[in-house]
Amino acid sequence: MRALSGIQPTGPFHWGNYFGAIQQYIALQDECDDGSYYFIANLHALTTVRDKDKLRQYTLDGAIDLLALGLDPDKAVLFVQSDVPEVTELCWLLLTGTPMGLLERCVSYKDKLAKGLKADAGLFTYPVLQAADILAYDATVVPVGEDQLQHIEVCRDLAQSFNHHFGETFVLPKGKVLDQSARVPGTDGEKMSKSYGNTLAVFDEAKAQRKQIMRIQTDSRPMDEPKDPDGDVLFDLFKLVATEYDVGRMAATYRQGGFGYGDVKKALADAAEAYWAPARERRAEWAAKPGEVREILAAGAAKARQRAADVLRRAQQACGVRGW
Ligand code: ADP
Ligand code: TRP
């Protein structure tokens, strides 16, 4: 098994990013018998971040965050997407066989149009670059949040049709989603997302995080009524960061009734502080040595390029733009 995944550097990572995606990468680095590849998808981020200083900062911060969260450069290949130009070349080969209708159906693009945002060709063809990202490393498993599964399907479709037309060239990947945390709720109860402004950032200072937790919207049912914990925003978030023992006790408290949401919020803030403390410490250590982080990324890119160059050559041969 060879895992690959990318994450866009569009701002500080939040709990949804961690529990929905990053945690899975980190777990997979120990399970892959054929390596794992993780990259900061700065070319994809360019479709939304149009400030060069911010994009640079978010790119380096993204790598520092992944290292702090446990990504181990001795086990996994960590790199920045734009450091592997073979992928954008491969993207063109795939684009020439991509039906417009397939991309028109992609939610990433449809959602932006529905919100009245102006779409550009980069956003429209975003899933094809993602397909190239995946196929360039012969990845077999792609750990992602649930919302990305459609893009994995597009990747499989494009690879299959290329293979069908030009002969076996690409390895077909599978998406992998962690079910129990596929959709982390935000502070307003909707899906946590940067674009909804309802996030809890992983690396916020403990004090700032506590403030945000205290602002989480709760329902207006009388506090002394027994309540089903499942589906309650505070409980759902608590489950992610508290110990199993504390989760059991909290569930019993909900079912008994007679508790205050303020107490639940306080328990959530305490659990969150304890849960993130080790990663926060590691982050401070990595942030103090950006030179070393850049070296890790350069070494990762060199390994990634070797593999991508092989696959690109294979694809070029297959479709006739090499060896003529
Ligand atoms: P955002 O919605 O904040 O812009 P991204 O689209 O950059 O987040 O998501 C990066 C990764 O994190 C994706 O794989 C996505 O599926 C996952 N993810 C984002 N938000 C959540 C969430 N609320 N619950 C679970 N996974 C999430
Ligand atoms: N589109 C993904 C996201 O928004 C990021 C991404 C880019 C990616 N290329 C990828 C994920 C390849 C998995 C595989 O989260």
CSV table of C-alpha atoms and ligand atoms in Angstrom, one decimal:
chain,number,residue,atom,x,y,z
A,1,MET,CA,0.0,0.0,0.0
A,2,ARG,CA,1.2,3.5,-0.9
A,3,ALA,CA,-0.7,6.4,0.6
A,4,LEU,CA,-0.7,10.0,-0.7
A,5,SER,CA,-2.6,13.1,0.3
A,6,GLY,CA,-2.4,16.8,0.0
A,7,ILE,CA,-3.7,19.7,2.1
A,8,GLN,CA,-4.2,23.2,0.9
A,9,PRO,CA,-2.3,26.0,2.8
A,10,THR,CA,-5.2,28.4,2.9
A,11,GLY,CA,-4.9,29.3,6.6
A,12,PRO,CA,-4.4,27.8,10.0
A,13,PHE,CA,-5.5,24.2,10.3
A,14,HIS,CA,-8.7,23.6,12.3
A,15,TRP,CA,-10.1,20.6,14.1
A,16,GLY,CA,-12.1,19.5,11.0
A,17,ASN,CA,-8.8,19.3,9.0
A,18,TYR,CA,-7.1,17.4,11.8
A,19,PHE,CA,-9.8,14.9,12.7
A,20,GLY,CA,-11.2,14.6,9.1
A,21,ALA,CA,-7.9,14.3,7.3
A,22,ILE,CA,-4.5,14.9,8.9
A,23,GLN,CA,-4.9,12.4,11.7
A,24,GLN,CA,-5.4,9.7,9.0
A,25,TYR,CA,-2.2,10.6,7.2
A,26,ILE,CA,-0.3,10.3,10.3
A,27,ALA,CA,-1.7,6.9,11.2
A,28,LEU,CA,-1.0,5.6,7.7
A,29,GLN,CA,2.7,6.5,7.7
A,30,ASP,CA,3.1,3.5,10.0
A,31,GLU,CA,0.9,1.1,7.9
A,32,CYS,CA,2.2,1.7,4.4
A,33,ASP,CA,4.6,-1.0,3.2
A,34,ASP,CA,5.3,0.9,0.1
A,35,GLY,CA,5.8,4.4,1.4
A,36,SER,CA,3.6,7.4,2.0
A,37,TYR,CA,3.6,10.9,0.4
A,38,TYR,CA,2.1,14.0,1.9
A,39,PHE,CA,2.3,17.5,0.4
A,40,ILE,CA,1.2,21.1,0.9
A,41,ALA,CA,-1.0,21.8,-2.1
A,42,ASN,CA,0.1,25.4,-2.8
A,43,LEU,CA,-0.9,25.3,-6.5
A,44,HIS,CA,-4.4,24.4,-5.5
A,45,ALA,CA,-4.4,27.1,-2.8
A,46,LEU,CA,-3.5,29.6,-5.5
A,47,THR,CA,-7.1,29.3,-6.7
A,48,THR,CA,-8.2,31.2,-3.5
A,49,VAL,CA,-5.1,32.8,-1.8
A,50,ARG,CA,-4.0,35.6,-4.0
A,51,ASP,CA,-1.5,37.3,-1.7
A,52,LYS,CA,2.0,36.0,-2.2
A,53,ASP,CA,3.3,36.7,1.3
A,54,LYS,CA,0.3,34.9,2.9
A,55,LEU,CA,0.7,31.9,0.5
A,56,ARG,CA,4.4,31.6,1.4
A,57,GLN,CA,3.7,31.9,5.1
A,58,TYR,CA,0.8,29.4,5.0
A,59,THR,CA,2.9,26.9,3.0
A,60,LEU,CA,5.7,26.9,5.6
A,61,ASP,CA,3.3,27.0,8.5
A,62,GLY,CA,1.4,24.0,7.0
A,63,ALA,CA,4.6,21.9,6.9
A,64,ILE,CA,5.5,23.0,10.5
A,65,ASP,CA,1.9,22.0,11.6
A,66,LEU,CA,2.1,18.6,10.0
A,67,LEU,CA,5.5,17.9,11.6
A,68,ALA,CA,4.2,19.1,15.0
A,69,LEU,CA,1.1,16.8,14.7
A,70,GLY,CA,3.3,13.8,14.2
A,71,LEU,CA,4.2,13.5,10.5
A,72,ASP,CA,7.6,11.8,10.6
A,73,PRO,CA,9.9,12.7,7.7
A,74,ASP,CA,11.9,9.5,8.3
A,75,LYS,CA,8.7,7.5,7.6
A,76,ALA,CA,6.8,9.6,5.1
A,77,VAL,CA,7.8,11.9,2.2
A,78,LEU,CA,6.8,15.4,3.0
A,79,PHE,CA,7.0,18.1,0.3
A,80,VAL,CA,5.5,21.2,-1.4
A,81,GLN,CA,3.4,20.5,-4.5
A,82,SER,CA,5.0,23.2,-6.7
A,83,ASP,CA,8.4,21.7,-6.1
A,84,VAL,CA,7.4,18.8,-8.4
A,85,PRO,CA,6.8,20.4,-11.8
A,86,GLU,CA,6.3,16.9,-13.4
A,87,VAL,CA,2.8,16.9,-11.9
A,88,THR,CA,1.7,20.0,-13.8
A,89,GLU,CA,2.9,18.4,-17.0
A,90,LEU,CA,1.0,15.3,-16.2
A,91,CYS,CA,-2.0,17.4,-15.5
A,92,TRP,CA,-2.0,18.6,-19.2
A,93,LEU,CA,-1.9,15.1,-20.5
A,94,LEU,CA,-4.9,14.3,-18.3
A,95,LEU,CA,-6.8,17.5,-19.3
A,96,THR,CA,-6.7,16.6,-22.9
A,97,GLY,CA,-8.9,13.6,-22.1
A,98,THR,CA,-11.2,15.2,-19.5
A,99,PRO,CA,-14.9,15.7,-20.5
A,100,MET,CA,-16.2,19.2,-19.6
A,101,GLY,CA,-19.3,17.6,-18.1
A,102,LEU,CA,-17.3,15.6,-15.6
A,103,LEU,CA,-15.8,18.8,-14.2
A,104,GLU,CA,-19.1,20.7,-14.4
A,105,ARG,CA,-20.6,18.1,-12.0
A,106,CYS,CA,-17.8,18.6,-9.4
A,107,VAL,CA,-19.1,20.2,-6.1
A,108,SER,CA,-16.0,22.3,-5.5
A,109,TYR,CA,-16.8,24.3,-8.6
A,110,LYS,CA,-20.6,24.1,-8.5
A,111,ASP,CA,-20.6,25.4,-4.9
A,112,LYS,CA,-18.5,28.5,-5.7
A,113,LEU,CA,-20.8,29.2,-8.7
A,114,ALA,CA,-23.9,28.8,-6.6
A,115,LYS,CA,-22.4,31.3,-4.1
A,116,GLY,CA,-22.1,33.8,-6.9
A,117,LEU,CA,-18.3,33.7,-6.9
A,118,LYS,CA,-16.4,34.1,-10.2
A,119,ALA,CA,-14.8,30.9,-11.3
A,120,ASP,CA,-11.6,30.7,-13.3
A,121,ALA,CA,-10.2,27.9,-15.3
A,122,GLY,CA,-7.9,26.9,-12.4
A,123,LEU,CA,-10.9,26.3,-10.2
A,124,PHE,CA,-12.7,24.5,-12.9
A,125,THR,CA,-9.8,22.1,-13.7
A,126,TYR,CA,-8.8,21.8,-10.0
A,127,PRO,CA,-9.8,18.1,-9.8
A,128,VAL,CA,-7.6,17.3,-12.8
A,129,LEU,CA,-4.5,18.7,-11.0
A,130,GLN,CA,-5.6,16.7,-8.0
A,131,ALA,CA,-5.8,13.6,-10.2
A,132,ALA,CA,-2.3,14.3,-11.5
A,133,ASP,CA,-1.1,14.7,-7.9
A,134,ILE,CA,-2.4,11.2,-7.1
A,135,LEU,CA,-1.4,9.4,-10.2
A,136,ALA,CA,2.2,10.8,-10.3
A,137,TYR,CA,3.2,8.7,-7.4
A,138,ASP,CA,1.4,5.4,-8.2
A,139,ALA,CA,-0.6,5.9,-5.0
A,140,THR,CA,-3.0,3.2,-4.0
A,141,VAL,CA,-4.7,4.8,-1.1
A,142,VAL,CA,-5.8,8.5,-0.7
A,143,PRO,CA,-6.8,9.4,2.9
A,144,VAL,CA,-9.2,12.4,2.7
A,145,GLY,CA,-12.2,14.0,4.3
A,146,GLU,CA,-15.6,12.8,3.0
A,147,ASP,CA,-16.0,15.9,0.8
A,148,GLN,CA,-13.0,15.0,-1.3
A,149,LEU,CA,-14.3,11.6,-2.3
A,150,GLN,CA,-15.8,13.0,-5.5
A,151,HIS,CA,-12.4,14.2,-6.6
A,152,ILE,CA,-11.0,10.7,-6.0
A,153,GLU,CA,-13.7,9.3,-8.3
A,154,VAL,CA,-12.8,11.9,-10.9
A,155,CYS,CA,-9.2,10.7,-10.6
A,156,ARG,CA,-10.2,7.1,-11.1
A,157,ASP,CA,-12.3,8.0,-14.1
A,158,LEU,CA,-9.5,9.9,-15.8
A,159,ALA,CA,-6.9,7.2,-15.1
A,160,GLN,CA,-9.3,4.5,-16.3
A,161,SER,CA,-10.1,6.3,-19.5
A,162,PHE,CA,-6.4,7.0,-20.2
A,163,ASN,CA,-5.5,3.4,-19.6
A,164,HIS,CA,-8.4,2.3,-21.8
A,165,HIS,CA,-7.3,4.5,-24.6
A,166,PHE,CA,-3.5,4.3,-24.4
A,167,GLY,CA,-2.9,1.0,-22.6
A,168,GLU,CA,-2.2,0.3,-18.9
A,169,THR,CA,-0.3,3.3,-17.5
A,170,PHE,CA,-1.7,4.5,-14.2
A,171,VAL,CA,-2.4,2.7,-11.0
A,172,LEU,CA,-6.0,3.2,-9.8
A,173,PRO,CA,-6.2,4.7,-6.3
A,174,LYS,CA,-8.9,4.3,-3.6
A,175,GLY,CA,-10.2,6.9,-1.3
A,176,LYS,CA,-10.1,6.3,2.5
A,177,VAL,CA,-12.4,8.2,4.9
A,178,LEU,CA,-12.4,7.9,8.7
A,179,ASP,CA,-16.1,7.4,9.4
A,180,GLN,CA,-16.6,8.5,12.9
A,181,SER,CA,-15.1,11.9,12.4
A,182,ALA,CA,-15.9,12.5,8.8
A,183,ARG,CA,-17.8,15.7,9.6
A,184,VAL,CA,-16.6,17.8,12.5
A,185,PRO,CA,-19.2,20.4,13.5
A,186,GLY,CA,-18.1,24.1,13.8
A,187,THR,CA,-19.0,26.5,16.6
A,188,ASP,CA,-22.4,27.2,15.0
A,189,GLY,CA,-23.2,23.5,14.6
A,190,GLU,CA,-22.7,23.5,10.8
A,191,LYS,CA,-19.8,21.7,9.2
A,192,MET,CA,-16.5,23.3,10.5
A,193,SER,CA,-15.0,25.2,7.6
A,194,LYS,CA,-12.7,28.2,7.1
A,195,SER,CA,-15.3,29.6,4.7
A,196,TYR,CA,-18.0,29.6,7.3
A,197,GLY,CA,-15.9,31.4,10.0
A,198,ASN,CA,-16.9,28.7,12.6
A,199,THR,CA,-13.5,27.1,13.1
A,200,LEU,CA,-11.6,26.1,16.2
A,201,ALA,CA,-7.9,26.3,15.2
A,202,VAL,CA,-5.6,23.5,16.2
A,203,PHE,CA,-2.8,25.8,17.2
A,204,ASP,CA,-4.5,28.7,18.7
A,205,GLU,CA,-3.3,29.7,22.2
A,206,ALA,CA,-5.2,27.8,24.9
A,207,LYS,CA,-6.7,31.0,26.1
A,208,ALA,CA,-8.0,32.1,22.7
A,209,GLN,CA,-9.4,28.6,22.1
A,210,ARG,CA,-11.2,28.6,25.5
A,211,LYS,CA,-12.8,31.9,24.5
A,212,GLN,CA,-14.1,30.5,21.2
A,213,ILE,CA,-15.4,27.4,22.9
A,214,MET,CA,-17.4,29.6,25.4
A,215,ARG,CA,-19.0,31.2,22.3
A,216,ILE,CA,-20.3,27.9,20.8
A,217,GLN,CA,-24.0,28.2,20.1
A,218,THR,CA,-26.2,25.7,22.2
A,219,ASP,CA,-29.9,25.0,21.9
A,220,SER,CA,-32.3,26.7,24.2
A,221,ARG,CA,-33.9,23.7,25.8
A,222,PRO,CA,-34.0,23.9,29.7
A,223,MET,CA,-30.8,22.7,31.1
A,224,ASP,CA,-32.3,20.4,33.6
A,225,GLU,CA,-34.1,18.3,31.0
A,226,PRO,CA,-32.4,14.9,30.2
A,227,LYS,CA,-30.8,15.1,26.8
A,228,ASP,CA,-29.5,12.7,24.2
A,229,PRO,CA,-25.7,13.5,23.9
A,230,ASP,CA,-25.4,12.3,20.3
A,231,GLY,CA,-25.7,15.0,17.8
A,232,ASP,CA,-25.1,17.7,20.4
A,233,VAL,CA,-22.3,20.0,19.1
A,234,LEU,CA,-20.6,20.3,22.5
A,235,PHE,CA,-20.7,16.6,23.0
A,236,ASP,CA,-19.5,15.8,19.5
A,237,LEU,CA,-16.5,18.1,19.9
A,238,PHE,CA,-15.9,16.7,23.5
A,239,LYS,CA,-15.8,13.2,22.1
A,240,LEU,CA,-12.8,14.2,19.8
A,241,VAL,CA,-10.5,15.5,22.5
A,242,ALA,CA,-11.6,13.9,25.8
A,243,THR,CA,-10.5,10.5,27.3
A,244,GLU,CA,-12.9,7.6,26.9
A,245,TYR,CA,-13.6,7.6,30.6
A,246,ASP,CA,-14.6,11.3,30.6
A,247,VAL,CA,-16.7,10.8,27.4
A,248,GLY,CA,-18.6,8.1,29.2
A,249,ARG,CA,-19.2,10.3,32.3
A,250,MET,CA,-20.3,13.2,30.1
A,251,ALA,CA,-22.8,11.1,28.2
A,252,ALA,CA,-24.3,10.0,31.6
A,253,THR,CA,-24.5,13.6,32.7
A,254,TYR,CA,-26.5,14.5,29.5
A,255,ARG,CA,-28.9,11.6,30.0
A,256,GLN,CA,-29.4,12.5,33.6
A,257,GLY,CA,-30.1,16.2,33.0
A,258,GLY,CA,-29.7,19.0,35.5
A,259,PHE,CA,-26.4,20.2,34.0
A,260,GLY,CA,-25.4,23.6,32.6
A,261,TYR,CA,-24.0,24.1,29.1
A,262,GLY,CA,-21.4,26.4,30.7
A,263,ASP,CA,-20.0,23.4,32.6
A,264,VAL,CA,-19.9,21.3,29.5
A,265,LYS,CA,-18.0,24.1,27.7
A,266,LYS,CA,-15.5,24.4,30.5
A,267,ALA,CA,-14.9,20.6,30.4
A,268,LEU,CA,-14.5,20.8,26.6
A,269,ALA,CA,-12.0,23.7,26.9
A,270,ASP,CA,-10.0,21.7,29.6
A,271,ALA,CA,-10.0,18.5,27.5
A,272,ALA,CA,-8.9,20.5,24.4
A,273,GLU,CA,-6.1,22.2,26.2
A,274,ALA,CA,-4.8,18.8,27.5
A,275,TYR,CA,-5.3,17.2,24.1
A,276,TRP,CA,-3.4,19.8,22.1
A,277,ALA,CA,-0.6,20.6,24.6
A,278,PRO,CA,2.0,18.1,23.4
A,279,ALA,CA,1.6,19.2,19.7
A,280,ARG,CA,1.6,22.8,20.7
A,281,GLU,CA,5.0,22.3,22.4
A,282,ARG,CA,6.4,20.4,19.4
A,283,ARG,CA,5.1,23.2,17.1
A,284,ALA,CA,7.1,25.8,19.0
A,285,GLU,CA,10.2,23.7,18.6
A,286,TRP,CA,9.8,23.3,14.8
A,287,ALA,CA,8.9,26.9,14.4
A,288,ALA,CA,12.2,27.9,15.9
A,289,LYS,CA,14.1,26.1,13.2
A,290,PRO,CA,12.5,27.0,9.8
A,291,GLY,CA,15.8,26.2,8.0
A,292,GLU,CA,15.6,22.6,9.1
A,293,VAL,CA,11.9,22.4,8.0
A,294,ARG,CA,12.9,23.8,4.5
A,295,GLU,CA,15.7,21.1,4.3
A,296,ILE,CA,13.1,18.4,5.1
A,297,LEU,CA,10.8,19.8,2.4
A,298,ALA,CA,13.7,19.9,-0.2
A,299,ALA,CA,14.7,16.3,0.5
A,300,GLY,CA,11.1,15.3,0.3
A,301,ALA,CA,10.7,17.0,-3.1
A,302,ALA,CA,13.8,15.3,-4.5
A,303,LYS,CA,12.3,11.9,-3.6
A,304,ALA,CA,8.9,12.8,-4.9
A,305,ARG,CA,10.3,14.1,-8.2
A,306,GLN,CA,12.1,10.9,-8.9
A,307,ARG,CA,8.9,8.9,-8.7
A,308,ALA,CA,6.8,11.5,-10.6
A,309,ALA,CA,9.4,11.7,-13.4
A,310,ASP,CA,9.1,7.9,-13.9
A,311,VAL,CA,5.3,8.1,-14.1
A,312,LEU,CA,5.4,11.1,-16.4
A,313,ARG,CA,7.7,9.3,-18.7
A,314,ARG,CA,5.4,6.3,-18.8
A,315,ALA,CA,2.4,8.5,-19.6
A,316,GLN,CA,4.3,10.5,-22.3
A,317,GLN,CA,5.4,7.3,-24.0
A,318,ALA,CA,1.9,5.9,-23.8
A,319,CYS,CA,0.2,8.9,-25.5
A,320,GLY,CA,3.0,9.6,-28.0
A,321,VAL,CA,4.5,12.9,-26.9
A,322,ARG,CA,7.8,11.1,-26.1
A,323,GLY,CA,9.9,8.8,-28.2
A,324,TRP,CA,8.7,10.1,-31.6
B,1,ADP,P1,-12.1,24.2,4.7
B,1,ADP,O1,-13.5,23.7,4.5
B,1,ADP,O2,-11.9,24.8,6.1
B,1,ADP,O3,-11.6,25.2,3.6
B,1,ADP,P2,-10.4,22.3,3.4
B,1,ADP,O4,-11.4,22.2,2.3
B,1,ADP,O5,-9.1,23.0,3.2
B,1,ADP,O6,-11.1,22.9,4.7
B,1,ADP,O7,-10.2,20.8,3.9
B,1,ADP,C1,-8.9,20.2,4.0
B,1,ADP,C2,-9.2,18.7,4.5
B,1,ADP,O8,-9.9,18.7,5.7
B,1,ADP,C3,-10.1,18.0,3.5
B,1,ADP,O9,-9.6,16.7,3.3
B,1,ADP,C4,-11.4,18.0,4.2
B,1,ADP,O10,-12.2,16.9,3.8
B,1,ADP,C5,-11.1,18.0,5.6
B,1,ADP,N1,-12.1,18.7,6.4
B,1,ADP,C6,-12.3,20.0,6.3
B,1,ADP,N2,-13.4,20.4,7.2
B,1,ADP,C7,-13.8,19.2,7.7
B,1,ADP,C8,-14.8,18.9,8.7
B,1,ADP,N3,-15.6,19.9,9.2
B,1,ADP,N4,-15.0,17.7,9.1
B,1,ADP,C9,-14.2,16.7,8.6
B,1,ADP,N5,-13.2,16.9,7.7
B,1,ADP,C10,-13.0,18.1,7.2
B,2,TRP,N1,-8.3,19.1,-2.8
B,2,TRP,C1,-7.8,18.7,-1.5
B,2,TRP,C2,-8.4,19.5,-0.4
B,2,TRP,O1,-8.9,20.5,-0.6
B,2,TRP,C3,-6.3,18.9,-1.5
B,2,TRP,C4,-5.5,18.0,-2.4
B,2,TRP,C5,-4.9,18.5,-3.5
B,2,TRP,C6,-5.4,16.6,-2.4
B,2,TRP,N2,-4.3,17.4,-4.2
B,2,TRP,C7,-4.6,16.3,-3.5
B,2,TRP,C8,-5.9,15.6,-1.5
B,2,TRP,C9,-4.4,14.9,-3.8
B,2,TRP,C10,-5.6,14.3,-1.8
B,2,TRP,C11,-4.9,14.0,-2.9
B,2,TRP,O2,-8.5,19.0,0.7
